[in-house]
Short mmCIF file of C-alpha atoms in Angstrom, two decimals:
data_model
loop_
_atom_site.label_atom_id
_atom_site.label_comp_id
_atom_site.label_asym_id
_atom_site.label_seq_id
_atom_site.Cartn_x
_atom_site.Cartn_y
_atom_site.Cartn_z
CA MET A 1 120.06 84.27 145.53
CA PRO A 2 120.05 83.76 141.71
CA ASN A 3 118.82 87.31 141.23
CA GLN A 4 121.52 88.69 143.48
CA ARG A 5 124.15 86.77 141.51
CA ALA A 6 122.80 88.13 138.23
CA THR A 7 122.85 91.73 139.34
CA SER A 8 126.29 91.58 140.95
CA ALA A 9 128.09 89.81 138.09
CA LEU A 10 129.22 93.04 136.44
CA ASP A 11 132.29 93.34 134.23
CA LEU A 12 134.96 95.84 135.26
CA HIS A 13 138.21 96.42 133.40
CA LEU A 14 141.07 97.45 135.70
CA GLN A 15 144.76 98.18 135.06
CA LEU A 16 146.02 96.40 138.18
CA ASP A 17 149.72 96.81 138.96
CA ARG A 18 151.03 93.30 139.79
CA SER A 19 154.75 94.14 139.72
CA PRO A 20 156.91 92.74 142.53
CA GLY A 21 156.90 94.86 145.65
CA THR A 22 153.43 96.27 145.00
CA GLY A 23 150.80 94.94 147.40
CA LEU A 24 147.63 93.71 145.71
CA ARG A 25 145.41 95.65 148.08
CA ARG A 26 147.38 98.86 147.54
CA GLY A 27 147.46 98.34 143.74
CA LEU A 28 143.73 97.63 143.54
CA THR A 29 142.90 100.64 145.69
CA ALA A 30 145.09 102.90 143.55
CA ALA A 31 143.59 101.58 140.29
CA LEU A 32 140.01 102.12 141.47
CA ARG A 33 140.80 105.56 142.89
CA GLU A 34 142.41 106.65 139.61
CA ASP A 35 139.45 105.43 137.53
CA VAL A 36 137.02 107.37 139.72
CA ARG A 37 139.22 110.47 139.78
CA THR A 38 139.58 110.60 135.99
CA GLY A 39 135.89 110.01 135.41
CA ARG A 40 136.15 106.60 133.76
CA LEU A 41 133.93 105.35 136.57
CA THR A 42 131.20 107.97 136.83
CA PRO A 43 129.20 108.84 139.98
CA GLY A 44 126.53 106.25 140.70
CA THR A 45 128.27 103.44 138.79
CA ARG A 46 127.70 100.11 140.51
CA LEU A 47 130.83 98.01 141.07
CA PRO A 48 131.00 94.20 141.01
CA SER A 49 130.60 92.40 144.28
CA SER A 50 133.84 91.63 146.10
CA ARG A 51 133.38 87.93 145.32
CA VAL A 52 132.89 88.48 141.57
CA LEU A 53 135.76 90.98 141.22
CA ALA A 54 138.09 88.73 143.23
CA ALA A 55 137.29 85.80 140.93
CA ASP A 56 137.79 87.95 137.81
CA LEU A 57 141.16 89.25 139.03
CA GLY A 58 142.32 85.97 140.52
CA ILE A 59 142.93 87.42 143.97
CA ALA A 60 141.53 86.87 147.46
CA ARG A 61 138.02 88.15 148.19
CA ASN A 62 139.26 89.82 151.41
CA THR A 63 141.72 91.87 149.33
CA VAL A 64 138.88 93.31 147.28
CA ALA A 65 136.68 93.87 150.34
CA ASP A 66 139.51 95.71 152.10
CA ALA A 67 140.19 97.90 149.02
CA TYR A 68 136.49 98.78 148.81
CA ALA A 69 136.46 99.64 152.52
CA ASP A 70 139.51 101.91 152.14
CA LEU A 71 137.85 103.85 149.29
CA VAL A 72 134.55 104.12 151.18
CA ALA A 73 136.44 105.61 154.10
CA GLU A 74 138.14 108.10 151.72
CA GLY A 75 134.82 109.10 150.19
CA TRP A 76 135.44 107.70 146.70
CA LEU A 77 132.86 104.92 147.07
CA THR A 78 129.64 104.32 149.00
CA ALA A 79 128.34 101.03 150.35
CA ARG A 80 124.74 100.46 151.41
CA GLN A 81 122.91 97.29 152.33
CA GLY A 82 120.89 96.08 149.33
CA SER A 83 122.43 98.67 147.00
CA GLY A 84 125.94 97.28 146.70
CA THR A 85 129.10 99.32 146.28
CA ARG A 86 128.87 102.37 144.03
CA VAL A 87 130.99 105.31 143.00
CA ALA A 88 130.18 108.22 145.30
CA GLU A 89 128.41 111.31 144.00
CA ARG A 90 130.86 114.20 143.79
CA PRO A 91 131.20 117.46 141.86
CA VAL A 92 132.62 116.96 138.36
CA ALA A 93 133.94 119.88 136.38
CA ALA A 94 131.98 120.33 133.15
CA PRO A 95 134.12 120.15 130.01
CA SER A 96 134.82 123.50 128.45
CA ARG A 97 132.86 124.33 125.32
CA PRO A 98 133.69 126.74 122.56
CA GLU A 99 131.79 129.99 122.59
CA VAL A 100 128.77 129.90 120.25
CA PRO A 101 127.21 133.03 118.78
CA PRO A 102 123.93 133.91 120.61
CA ARG A 103 121.75 133.39 117.51
CA ALA A 104 123.21 129.90 116.99
CA ARG A 105 122.19 128.93 120.54
CA VAL A 106 118.53 129.73 119.92
CA ARG A 107 116.58 126.58 119.26
CA PRO A 108 113.55 127.14 117.02
CA THR A 109 110.14 126.61 118.56
CA TYR A 110 108.70 125.18 115.35
CA ASP A 111 110.43 123.12 112.69
CA LEU A 112 109.13 123.68 109.16
CA THR A 113 112.16 122.35 107.33
CA PRO A 114 111.22 119.88 104.59
CA GLY A 115 112.06 116.21 104.44
CA THR A 116 110.80 114.83 107.75
CA PRO A 117 107.36 113.54 108.73
CA ASP A 118 105.70 114.11 112.09
CA LEU A 119 107.80 111.74 114.17
CA ALA A 120 105.18 111.72 116.94
CA SER A 121 102.85 109.91 114.52
CA PHE A 122 105.18 106.93 114.10
CA PRO A 123 103.00 103.81 114.61
CA ARG A 124 104.85 102.51 117.65
CA ALA A 125 102.29 99.92 118.77
CA GLU A 126 101.81 98.45 115.29
CA TRP A 127 105.56 98.46 114.65
CA LEU A 128 106.18 96.66 117.94
CA ARG A 129 103.58 94.01 117.10
CA ALA A 130 105.17 93.52 113.69
CA ALA A 131 108.62 93.27 115.29
CA ARG A 132 107.43 90.56 117.70
CA ARG A 133 105.84 88.54 114.92
CA ALA A 134 108.88 88.95 112.68
CA LEU A 135 111.33 87.94 115.39
CA ALA A 136 109.23 84.92 116.40
CA ARG A 137 109.15 83.68 112.81
CA ALA A 138 112.73 84.50 111.84
CA PRO A 139 115.01 81.52 111.18
CA HIS A 140 118.25 81.38 113.15
CA GLU A 141 120.30 82.09 110.02
CA ALA A 142 118.56 85.45 109.65
CA LEU A 143 120.73 86.74 112.51
CA GLY A 144 123.91 86.09 110.55
CA TYR A 145 125.64 88.40 108.06
CA GLY A 146 123.32 87.37 105.27
CA ASP A 147 122.84 88.60 101.72
CA PRO A 148 124.40 92.03 100.98
CA ARG A 149 121.22 92.90 99.07
CA GLY A 150 119.14 92.62 102.25
CA ARG A 151 116.83 90.02 103.77
CA PRO A 152 114.83 88.06 101.15
CA GLU A 153 111.64 88.50 103.19
CA LEU A 154 111.87 92.27 102.81
CA ARG A 155 112.83 92.17 99.15
CA VAL A 156 109.82 89.96 98.36
CA ALA A 157 107.47 92.20 100.37
CA LEU A 158 108.86 95.31 98.67
CA ALA A 159 108.48 93.79 95.20
CA ASP A 160 104.80 93.05 95.90
CA TYR A 161 104.09 96.45 97.42
CA LEU A 162 105.92 98.53 94.83
CA ALA A 163 104.26 96.70 91.95
CA ARG A 164 100.83 97.26 93.48
CA ALA A 165 101.18 100.79 94.87
CA ARG A 166 103.67 102.44 92.52
CA GLY A 167 103.51 100.38 89.33
CA VAL A 168 107.17 99.37 89.66
CA ARG A 169 108.29 96.28 87.75
CA ALA A 170 110.27 94.74 90.56
CA ASP A 171 112.03 91.37 90.87
CA PRO A 172 113.20 90.60 94.43
CA GLU A 173 116.54 89.50 92.97
CA ARG A 174 117.10 93.04 91.65
CA ILE A 175 116.17 94.86 94.85
CA LEU A 176 118.92 96.13 97.11
CA VAL A 177 118.04 97.31 100.62
CA CYS A 178 120.20 100.22 101.74
CA ALA A 179 120.66 102.43 104.79
CA GLY A 180 118.77 105.45 103.49
CA PHE A 181 118.64 107.04 100.04
CA THR A 182 122.04 108.72 100.39
CA HIS A 183 123.63 105.32 101.04
CA GLY A 184 121.94 103.93 97.95
CA LEU A 185 123.04 106.95 95.92
CA SER A 186 126.60 106.46 97.14
CA LEU A 187 126.55 102.84 95.96
CA LEU A 188 125.17 103.94 92.59
CA GLY A 189 127.86 106.60 92.34
CA THR A 190 130.52 103.94 92.81
CA VAL A 191 128.93 101.71 90.15
CA LEU A 192 128.57 104.56 87.67
CA ARG A 193 132.15 105.70 88.21
CA GLU A 194 133.49 102.19 87.60
CA ARG A 195 131.41 102.05 84.41
CA GLY A 196 133.17 105.14 83.09
CA VAL A 197 130.52 107.74 83.90
CA ARG A 198 132.03 111.06 84.89
CA THR A 199 129.05 113.43 84.94
CA VAL A 200 125.52 113.16 86.35
CA ALA A 201 122.81 115.63 85.38
CA VAL A 202 120.67 116.90 88.25
CA ASP A 203 117.88 119.44 88.65
CA GLU A 204 118.93 123.05 89.18
CA TYR A 205 116.87 122.94 92.39
CA GLY A 206 117.37 119.98 94.69
CA LEU A 207 119.34 118.78 97.72
CA ASP A 208 123.00 119.63 98.11
CA VAL A 209 123.51 116.48 100.18
CA HIS A 210 122.76 114.40 97.08
CA TRP A 211 125.08 116.45 94.89
CA ASN A 212 127.80 116.07 97.53
CA VAL A 213 127.35 112.29 97.64
CA LEU A 214 127.90 112.10 93.89
CA THR A 215 130.91 114.39 94.14
CA ARG A 216 132.48 112.16 96.80
CA ALA A 217 131.99 109.23 94.43
CA GLY A 218 134.20 111.04 91.92
CA LEU A 219 131.39 112.34 89.73
CA SER A 220 130.63 115.90 88.69
CA THR A 221 127.07 117.23 88.58
CA VAL A 222 125.59 119.56 85.98
CA PRO A 223 122.23 121.31 86.56
CA LEU A 224 119.20 121.08 84.29
CA PRO A 225 116.59 123.87 84.26
CA VAL A 226 113.18 123.23 85.84
CA ASP A 227 109.92 124.91 84.86
CA GLU A 228 106.19 124.36 85.44
CA HIS A 229 106.41 121.04 83.55
CA GLY A 230 109.31 119.69 85.58
CA THR A 231 112.87 119.09 84.43
CA ARG A 232 113.63 120.42 80.96
CA THR A 233 114.99 117.16 79.66
CA THR A 234 116.09 118.65 76.35
CA GLY A 235 119.03 119.93 78.36
CA LEU A 236 120.40 116.38 78.67
CA THR A 237 121.92 116.46 75.21
CA ALA A 238 123.22 119.99 75.70
CA ALA A 239 124.52 119.55 79.27
CA ARG A 240 128.24 120.11 79.67
CA GLY A 241 130.38 116.98 79.67
CA GLY A 242 127.74 114.70 78.13
CA PRO A 243 126.23 113.20 81.32
CA GLY A 244 126.11 109.42 81.58
CA ALA A 245 123.29 109.49 84.14
CA VAL A 246 120.54 111.77 85.40
CA LEU A 247 118.98 112.05 88.87
CA LEU A 248 115.29 113.04 88.83
CA THR A 249 112.28 113.30 91.15
CA PRO A 250 109.63 112.80 88.45
CA ALA A 251 106.51 112.22 90.57
CA HIS A 252 106.99 115.42 92.62
CA GLN A 253 110.05 117.51 91.82
CA PHE A 254 111.93 118.49 94.95
CA PRO A 255 111.55 121.20 96.00
CA LEU A 256 109.43 122.96 93.34
CA GLY A 257 106.63 120.42 93.64
CA VAL A 258 105.73 119.81 89.98
CA PRO A 259 105.45 116.41 88.23
CA LEU A 260 107.48 115.59 85.15
CA HIS A 261 105.32 116.13 82.06
CA PRO A 262 104.50 112.92 80.08
CA ASP A 263 106.33 114.24 77.01
CA ARG A 264 109.44 114.79 79.10
CA ARG A 265 109.13 111.33 80.65
CA ALA A 266 109.28 109.91 77.14
CA GLU A 267 112.13 112.24 76.24
CA VAL A 268 114.38 111.22 79.13
CA LEU A 269 113.83 107.53 78.39
CA ASP A 270 114.59 108.10 74.72
CA TRP A 271 117.84 109.81 75.76
CA ALA A 272 118.74 106.82 77.98
CA ARG A 273 118.11 104.32 75.18
CA ARG A 274 120.07 106.31 72.60
CA THR A 275 123.08 107.02 74.77
CA GLY A 276 123.15 104.07 77.16
CA GLY A 277 122.56 106.53 80.00
CA VAL A 278 121.14 105.62 83.40
CA VAL A 279 118.09 107.34 84.90
CA VAL A 280 117.94 107.42 88.72
CA GLU A 281 114.35 107.96 89.89
CA ASP A 282 114.12 109.28 93.44
CA ASP A 283 110.51 108.48 94.42
CA TYR A 284 110.92 110.08 97.83
CA ASP A 285 107.23 110.85 98.47
CA GLY A 286 105.41 109.28 95.52
CA GLU A 287 102.72 107.78 97.79
CA PHE A 288 101.51 111.19 98.95
CA ARG A 289 99.27 112.71 96.28
CA TYR A 290 96.07 114.39 97.50
CA ASP A 291 94.11 115.59 94.47
CA ARG A 292 94.19 112.40 92.40
CA GLN A 293 95.84 108.98 92.16
CA PRO A 294 99.63 109.24 92.45
CA VAL A 295 101.57 109.33 89.19
CA GLY A 296 103.06 105.91 88.51
CA ALA A 297 106.78 105.33 88.67
CA LEU A 298 108.87 106.26 85.64
CA GLN A 299 110.66 102.94 86.07
CA SER A 300 107.62 101.02 84.86
CA LEU A 301 108.15 102.45 81.36
CA ASP A 302 111.68 101.07 81.01
CA PRO A 303 113.02 98.97 83.91
CA ASP A 304 116.20 98.26 81.93
CA ARG A 305 117.22 101.93 81.97
CA VAL A 306 115.79 103.28 85.24
CA VAL A 307 117.01 102.73 88.79
CA TYR A 308 114.03 103.16 91.10
CA ALA A 309 114.86 104.46 94.59
CA GLY A 310 112.36 104.51 97.45
CA THR A 311 112.56 105.07 101.19
CA ALA A 312 110.68 104.62 104.45
CA SER A 313 111.85 108.05 105.63
CA LYS A 314 108.69 109.97 104.67
CA ALA A 315 106.07 107.30 105.31
CA LEU A 316 107.54 106.08 108.61
CA ALA A 317 110.69 107.74 109.96
CA PRO A 318 114.18 108.62 108.68
CA GLY A 319 115.73 107.12 111.80
CA LEU A 320 114.91 103.62 110.55
CA ARG A 321 117.59 104.10 107.86
CA LEU A 322 115.73 101.86 105.41
CA ALA A 323 115.56 102.51 101.69
CA TRP A 324 115.67 100.39 98.54
CA LEU A 325 116.92 100.38 94.99
CA VAL A 326 115.17 98.47 92.20
CA LEU A 327 117.98 97.99 89.71
CA PRO A 328 118.16 97.18 86.00
CA PRO A 329 119.53 93.65 85.39
CA ALA A 330 122.81 95.09 84.10
CA LEU A 331 123.47 96.97 87.35
CA ALA A 332 122.09 94.62 90.02
CA GLY A 333 125.22 92.52 90.45
CA GLU A 334 127.58 95.50 90.41
CA ALA A 335 125.53 97.34 93.03
CA ALA A 336 125.58 94.30 95.30
CA GLU A 337 129.37 94.11 94.93
CA ALA A 338 129.64 97.81 95.81
CA THR A 339 128.26 97.02 99.28
CA GLY A 340 131.53 95.26 100.08
CA GLY A 341 129.68 92.00 100.66
CA HIS A 342 127.56 93.02 103.62
CA SER A 343 124.40 94.98 104.35
CA ARG A 344 124.47 98.10 106.51
CA CYS A 345 120.82 97.68 107.56
CA GLY A 346 119.83 96.01 110.83
CA VAL A 347 118.25 92.64 110.15
CA LEU A 348 115.53 93.04 112.79
CA ASP A 349 114.32 96.30 111.27
CA GLN A 350 114.33 94.67 107.83
CA LEU A 351 112.26 91.75 109.07
CA THR A 352 109.89 94.10 110.88
CA LEU A 353 109.33 96.23 107.77
CA ALA A 354 108.71 93.06 105.75
CA GLU A 355 106.03 92.02 108.24
CA PHE A 356 104.65 95.58 108.34
CA LEU A 357 104.25 95.55 104.55
CA ALA A 358 102.87 92.03 104.26
CA SER A 359 100.28 92.53 107.01
CA GLY A 360 98.82 95.66 105.43
CA ALA A 361 99.90 97.86 108.36
CA TYR A 362 102.08 99.95 106.04
CA ASP A 363 99.15 100.68 103.72
CA ARG A 364 96.94 101.65 106.63
CA HIS A 365 99.59 103.96 108.03
CA VAL A 366 100.22 105.60 104.64
CA ARG A 367 96.48 106.21 104.20
CA ALA A 368 96.23 107.82 107.64
CA SER A 369 99.32 109.93 106.95
CA ARG A 370 97.93 110.98 103.58
CA LEU A 371 94.76 112.29 105.21
CA ARG A 372 96.70 114.14 107.90
CA HIS A 373 99.08 115.78 105.42
CA ARG A 374 96.28 116.74 103.05
CA ARG A 375 94.43 118.39 105.94
CA ARG A 376 97.55 120.32 106.93
CA ARG A 377 98.19 121.49 103.38
CA ASP A 378 94.58 122.66 103.08
CA GLN A 379 94.88 124.53 106.38
CA LEU A 380 98.13 126.16 105.24
CA ILE A 381 96.61 127.40 101.98
CA ALA A 382 93.44 128.62 103.70
CA ALA A 383 95.38 130.53 106.36
CA LEU A 384 97.64 132.21 103.79
CA ALA A 385 94.64 133.22 101.64
CA VAL A 386 93.21 135.15 104.59
CA ARG A 387 96.31 136.43 106.38
CA ALA A 388 98.95 136.71 103.63
CA PRO A 389 97.20 136.94 100.24
CA GLU A 390 100.42 138.08 98.51
CA VAL A 391 102.01 134.71 99.25
CA ARG A 392 101.10 132.16 96.58
CA PRO A 393 101.43 128.37 97.11
CA THR A 394 102.66 126.59 93.98
CA GLY A 395 103.06 122.98 92.87
CA ILE A 396 100.66 120.06 92.98
CA ALA A 397 98.77 118.90 96.07
CA ALA A 398 101.28 116.28 97.14
CA GLY A 399 104.13 115.46 99.48
CA LEU A 400 105.07 116.86 102.86
CA HIS A 401 106.16 120.35 101.80
CA ALA A 402 104.89 123.36 99.85
CA VAL A 403 106.65 126.11 97.95
CA LEU A 404 105.32 129.57 98.84
CA ARG A 405 106.09 132.26 96.29
CA LEU A 406 106.94 135.61 97.87
CA PRO A 407 106.93 139.16 96.53
CA PRO A 408 110.17 139.80 94.57
CA GLY A 409 113.20 140.61 96.68
CA THR A 410 111.71 139.49 100.02
CA GLU A 411 113.03 135.93 100.53
CA GLU A 412 116.06 136.83 102.65
CA THR A 413 114.04 139.22 104.81
CA VAL A 414 111.26 136.68 105.39
CA VAL A 415 113.69 133.90 106.31
CA ARG A 416 115.31 136.26 108.82
CA GLU A 417 111.92 137.23 110.25
CA ALA A 418 111.00 133.54 110.53
CA VAL A 419 113.96 133.03 112.85
CA TRP A 420 112.63 135.77 115.13
CA GLN A 421 109.24 134.05 115.08
CA GLY A 422 110.84 130.82 116.30
CA LEU A 423 110.64 129.05 112.94
CA ALA A 424 113.14 126.83 111.18
CA LEU A 425 112.49 126.81 107.42
CA HIS A 426 114.33 127.07 104.12
CA GLY A 427 114.37 129.69 101.43
CA LEU A 428 114.15 128.36 97.89
CA SER A 429 117.55 129.82 97.03
CA SER A 430 119.22 127.44 99.51
CA HIS A 431 118.22 124.55 97.23
CA ARG A 432 119.74 126.00 94.04
CA HIS A 433 122.68 124.24 92.42
CA PRO A 434 125.85 126.35 92.67
CA GLN A 435 126.54 125.95 88.93
CA ALA A 436 123.03 126.89 87.81
CA GLY A 437 122.70 129.90 85.54
CA PRO A 438 121.38 133.29 86.62
CA ALA A 439 118.59 132.72 89.13
CA PRO A 440 115.10 133.62 87.94
CA ALA A 441 113.10 136.15 89.92
CA ALA A 442 111.64 133.47 92.19
CA ASP A 443 111.73 134.42 95.85
CA ALA A 444 110.04 131.63 97.79
CA LEU A 445 109.94 129.54 100.95
CA VAL A 446 110.11 125.74 101.11
CA VAL A 447 107.80 124.89 104.01
CA GLY A 448 107.69 121.38 105.46
CA TYR A 449 104.19 121.09 106.85
CA GLY A 450 104.62 117.42 107.74
CA THR A 451 107.27 117.96 110.41
CA PRO A 452 105.52 119.55 113.44
CA PRO A 453 103.60 117.25 115.78
CA ASP A 454 99.83 117.76 115.86
CA HIS A 455 99.86 119.80 119.06
CA ALA A 456 102.34 122.29 117.55
CA TRP A 457 100.85 122.66 114.06
CA SER A 458 98.49 125.57 114.79
CA GLY A 459 101.25 127.49 116.57
CA ALA A 460 103.65 126.88 113.68
CA LEU A 461 101.03 128.07 111.20
CA ASP A 462 100.41 131.26 113.18
CA ALA A 463 104.14 131.98 113.39
CA LEU A 464 104.51 131.44 109.64
CA CYS A 465 101.68 133.86 108.85
CA ARG A 466 103.33 136.48 111.07
CA ALA A 467 106.66 136.04 109.26
CA VAL A 468 105.47 136.39 105.66
CA PRO A 469 104.41 139.72 104.06
#
């Protein structure tokens, strides 16, 4: 009996007409019929028992039972012993959809767009164990609104990990947990704008979503040239508008894949000290270097001038919506205020990631991912050397994507051919800032080799080799 009570105590909102002259049975029948007819109650939906609905509505149980019986007889409802009363299955007209061009309806067989890891490799079992441990240990107050900077358990775990793995000089009090890098960048944009910054320098090749975030914060972006040594930081003093901040990917420039030269690291920090400028370091895949130890974070050279930004999107999954900012002391309080006084990150995921980091599971997963991505990159280069020798991979052995240089004038054709081969990928030109100067003769593809699941990788590689010259 307790189980039956639990399964039948369903909530149901009804607009019941109780005006004088309207019988309760007739009004209830009409309300239920209308909700089924309009689709608010979909086929198969289980209704509350007559006893529960009668108690909720404050009417006699027989009135509800009679209304149910009327609608069963009309075919709107079904009633079976042990299954309760449900909305009857009936044809429902599909909503009309706008016509879509045929090419837009084709879903690619293989996804080689950059920025996403192999989601099938997410460590579900380990994550679940960490979640159970974290939830069992969490104090009751952890389930409240909490600190806008994020849970202290996660900020402490991040400070330890980042200091050890990336050389970041991190104080938990200056870490702000955010819902992805774009959320963190939006908060920084607000802080910079309120500090009087109007222009942010960015690389001439990068992500338009980041430029758009800064634009929505009321900031303009000016592009800096990039060459084989990374961002040409001498352009900071010559950039239009005198930028008050610069956004860089110094460990592995996105998308060109080169690290920022040591001389230029020193140069950008010298610019920040001289001008009071802010350096935003996007360390989006700094843990994934395959030919040597990863380059340490730029932030370690001057934590008073550099905002360090990291994310779980590449190492774990973007769907977690977990990223972090390590802020200079002068910006930490303002960034916390920019959150509006509350965190946008789920507390259970924060606690789980804290446990995942503290237990060493994160390190183990990163090591396994590093081996898998290195193997894929090696396979990509080997396949191109045999099947497409005119295509030249560039950049360091790092990250989850590679830039493939193409013969001059072929990028658009190859991207089009890739679509016919069932591939989703980006041409390098799609990552170029709209205000950048005349584009150099650099036709190329940006290939995300981390995205396909293991079972699809060989097929994706074959399709890529067929698409390129």
